Amino acid sequence: MRIQLNGEPYELPDGQNVAHLLERLELVGRRVAVELNLDIVPRSQHAATALKDGDQVEVVHAIGGG
């Protein structure tokens, strides 16, 4: 299937979820926020949130500072 990831086309196998995508991007355990079709996906829902062809996903890295 093809999704839009941070504004760019991205191919991944059918049947993937947000957690799978983060694994592929090597972002597991990192502080990231995930937006799927303009809705924030809570970390607790990453494994339960399926991705579909045409979805728009934004992954933002949390940066601390002070």
Coordinates of C-alpha atoms in Angstrom, one line a residue:
M1 CA 0.0 0.0 0.0
R2 CA 1.0 3.6 -0.5
I3 CA 0.7 6.3 2.2
Q4 CA 1.9 9.8 2.5
L5 CA 4.6 10.1 5.2
N6 CA 5.5 13.6 6.2
G7 CA 4.3 14.8 2.8
E8 CA 6.2 12.2 0.8
P9 CA 4.9 8.9 -0.9
Y10 CA 5.9 5.9 1.2
E11 CA 5.3 2.2 0.3
L12 CA 4.7 -0.5 2.9
P13 CA 3.0 -3.9 3.0
D14 CA -0.7 -4.3 3.5
G15 CA -2.0 -5.0 7.0
Q16 CA 0.4 -2.6 8.8
N17 CA -0.4 -0.4 11.8
V18 CA 1.2 2.6 13.3
A19 CA 3.5 0.5 15.5
H20 CA 4.8 -1.4 12.5
L21 CA 5.5 1.9 10.7
L22 CA 7.5 3.2 13.6
E23 CA 9.5 -0.1 13.7
R24 CA 10.3 0.3 10.0
L25 CA 11.4 3.9 10.6
E26 CA 13.6 2.8 13.6
L27 CA 11.7 5.1 15.9
V28 CA 10.5 2.5 18.5
G29 CA 11.1 3.9 22.0
R30 CA 11.8 7.4 20.7
R31 CA 9.7 10.4 21.7
V32 CA 7.5 11.0 18.7
A33 CA 4.0 12.2 18.0
V34 CA 2.0 10.5 15.3
E35 CA -0.8 12.2 13.4
L36 CA -3.0 10.1 11.1
N37 CA -5.3 11.9 8.7
L38 CA -5.2 15.1 10.9
D39 CA -5.9 13.2 14.2
I40 CA -3.3 12.5 16.9
V41 CA -2.8 8.8 17.6
P42 CA -2.0 8.2 21.3
R43 CA 1.0 6.0 22.0
S44 CA -1.3 3.4 23.6
Q45 CA -3.2 3.1 20.3
H46 CA -0.2 2.7 17.9
A47 CA -0.6 -1.1 17.7
A48 CA -4.4 -1.0 17.3
T49 CA -4.4 1.7 14.6
A50 CA -4.4 0.1 11.2
L51 CA -3.0 2.0 8.2
K52 CA -4.8 2.0 4.9
D53 CA -3.8 2.9 1.3
G54 CA -3.9 6.7 0.9
D55 CA -3.6 7.6 4.6
Q56 CA -1.7 10.7 5.5
V57 CA 0.8 10.2 8.3
E58 CA 2.9 12.8 10.0
V59 CA 5.6 11.7 12.5
V60 CA 7.1 14.5 14.6
H61 CA 10.1 14.0 16.8
A62 CA 9.7 15.6 20.3
I63 CA 12.7 17.9 21.1
G64 CA 13.3 19.1 24.6
G65 CA 14.9 22.3 25.5
G66 CA 14.9 25.0 28.0

